Coordinates of C-alpha atoms in Angstrom, one line a residue:
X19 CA -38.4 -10.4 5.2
X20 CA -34.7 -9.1 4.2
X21 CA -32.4 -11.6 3.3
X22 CA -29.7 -12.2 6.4
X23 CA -26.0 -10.4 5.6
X24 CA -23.2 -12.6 5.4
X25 CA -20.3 -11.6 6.9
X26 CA -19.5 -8.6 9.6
X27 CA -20.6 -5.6 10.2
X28 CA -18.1 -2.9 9.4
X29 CA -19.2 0.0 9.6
X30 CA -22.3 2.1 8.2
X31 CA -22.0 3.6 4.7
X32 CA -22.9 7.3 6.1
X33 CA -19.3 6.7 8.2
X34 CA -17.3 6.6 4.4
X35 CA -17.5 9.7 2.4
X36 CA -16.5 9.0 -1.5
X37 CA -13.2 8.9 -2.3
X38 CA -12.4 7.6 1.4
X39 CA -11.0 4.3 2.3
X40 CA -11.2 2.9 6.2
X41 CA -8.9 0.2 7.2
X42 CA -10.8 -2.5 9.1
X43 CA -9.2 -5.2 11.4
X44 CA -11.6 -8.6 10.8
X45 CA -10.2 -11.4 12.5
X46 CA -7.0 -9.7 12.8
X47 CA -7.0 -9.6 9.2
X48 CA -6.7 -5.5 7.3
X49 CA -9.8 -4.8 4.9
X50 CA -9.9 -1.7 3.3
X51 CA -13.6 -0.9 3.2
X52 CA -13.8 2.2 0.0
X53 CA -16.5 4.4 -1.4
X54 CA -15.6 5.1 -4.5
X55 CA -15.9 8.3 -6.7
X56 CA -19.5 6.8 -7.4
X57 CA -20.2 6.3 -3.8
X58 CA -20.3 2.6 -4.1
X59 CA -18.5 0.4 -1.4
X60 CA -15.9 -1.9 -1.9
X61 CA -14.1 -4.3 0.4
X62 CA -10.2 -5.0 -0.4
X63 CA -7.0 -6.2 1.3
X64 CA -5.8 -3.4 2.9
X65 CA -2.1 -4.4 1.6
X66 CA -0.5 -3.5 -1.1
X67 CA 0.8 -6.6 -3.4
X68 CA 4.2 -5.2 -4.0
X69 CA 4.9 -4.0 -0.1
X70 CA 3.7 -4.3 3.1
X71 CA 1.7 -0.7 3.2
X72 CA -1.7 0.2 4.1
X73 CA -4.1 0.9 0.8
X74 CA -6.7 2.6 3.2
X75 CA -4.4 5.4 3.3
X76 CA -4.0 5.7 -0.2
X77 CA -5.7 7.9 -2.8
X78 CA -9.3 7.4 -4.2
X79 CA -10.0 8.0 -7.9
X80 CA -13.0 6.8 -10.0
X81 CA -12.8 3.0 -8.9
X82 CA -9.4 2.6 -8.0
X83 CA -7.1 3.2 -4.6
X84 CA -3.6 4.1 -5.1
X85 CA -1.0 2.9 -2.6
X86 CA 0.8 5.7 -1.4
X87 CA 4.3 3.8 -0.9
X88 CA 4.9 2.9 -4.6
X89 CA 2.3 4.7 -6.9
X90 CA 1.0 1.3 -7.7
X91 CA -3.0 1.4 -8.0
X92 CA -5.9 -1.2 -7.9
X93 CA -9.1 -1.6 -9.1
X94 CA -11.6 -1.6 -6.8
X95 CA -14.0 -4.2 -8.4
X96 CA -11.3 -6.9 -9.6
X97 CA -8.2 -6.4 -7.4
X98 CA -5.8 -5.6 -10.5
X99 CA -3.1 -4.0 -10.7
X100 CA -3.1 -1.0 -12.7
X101 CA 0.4 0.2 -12.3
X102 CA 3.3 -0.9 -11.4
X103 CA 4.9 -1.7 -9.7
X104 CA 2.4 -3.7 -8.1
X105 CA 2.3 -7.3 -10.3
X106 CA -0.1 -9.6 -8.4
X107 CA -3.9 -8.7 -7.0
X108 CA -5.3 -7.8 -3.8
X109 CA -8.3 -10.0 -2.7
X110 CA -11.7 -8.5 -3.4
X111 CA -14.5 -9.3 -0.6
X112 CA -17.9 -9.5 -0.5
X113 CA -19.7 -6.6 0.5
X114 CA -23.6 -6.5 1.6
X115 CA -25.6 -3.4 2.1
X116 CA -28.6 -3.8 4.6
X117 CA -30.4 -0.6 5.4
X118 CA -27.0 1.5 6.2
X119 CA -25.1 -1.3 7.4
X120 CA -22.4 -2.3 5.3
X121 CA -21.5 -6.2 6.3
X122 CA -17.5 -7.5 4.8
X123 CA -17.4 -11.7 3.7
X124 CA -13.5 -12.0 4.0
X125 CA -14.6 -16.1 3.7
X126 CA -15.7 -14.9 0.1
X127 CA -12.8 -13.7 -1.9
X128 CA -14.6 -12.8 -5.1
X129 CA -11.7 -12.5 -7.3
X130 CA -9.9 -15.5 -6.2
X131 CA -6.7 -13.6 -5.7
X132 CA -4.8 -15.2 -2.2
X133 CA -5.5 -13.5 0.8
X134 CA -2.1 -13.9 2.5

């Protein structure tokens, strides 16, 4: 018997071509759900660290999103900044894949960054 998701259900992964982010509202709160270059999903805070713009409409490349206000880009897997002028992380969620349902744990902030 599959193991239960935790989290919610986002969206299936056939609905995210790679190199496409969608922005996601759970709980009120903006996830950027990404399919990398690689076509493996990622779950991030849709905001940018250094301003208050959406990543989801940023830029995909290998396994990073660039934010489209300031250049500033983050990896995908750890929530670094990679340029500036972005300083601080973007939380990194949680992401199960059941089947073709891709499920989003914002309660489980894997890189421990603060989800504001």
């Amino acid at each position: 018997m599959p193991e239960t998701p935790q989290g919610t259900l986002v969206c299936k992964s056939t609905e995210i071509s790679p190199k496409q982010a969608l922005r996601i509202l759970i709980d009120g709160y903006p996830v950027a759900v990404v399919k990398d270059s690689m076509g493996e999903i990622h779950a991030i805070g849709d905001t940018c660290s250094h301003a208050d713009v959406s990543l989801s409409e940023g830029d995909v490349e290998g396994c990073a999103i660039e934010c489209w206000g300031h250049g500033s880009q983050f990896d995908l897997r750890s929530g670094a900044p990679l340029q500036l002028p972005a300083y601080d992380p973007v939380p990194v969620f949680a992401v199960q894949i059941q089947g073709e349902d891709v499920y989003v744990d914002t309660s489980n902030v894997v890189n421990g960054a603060r989800v504001l």
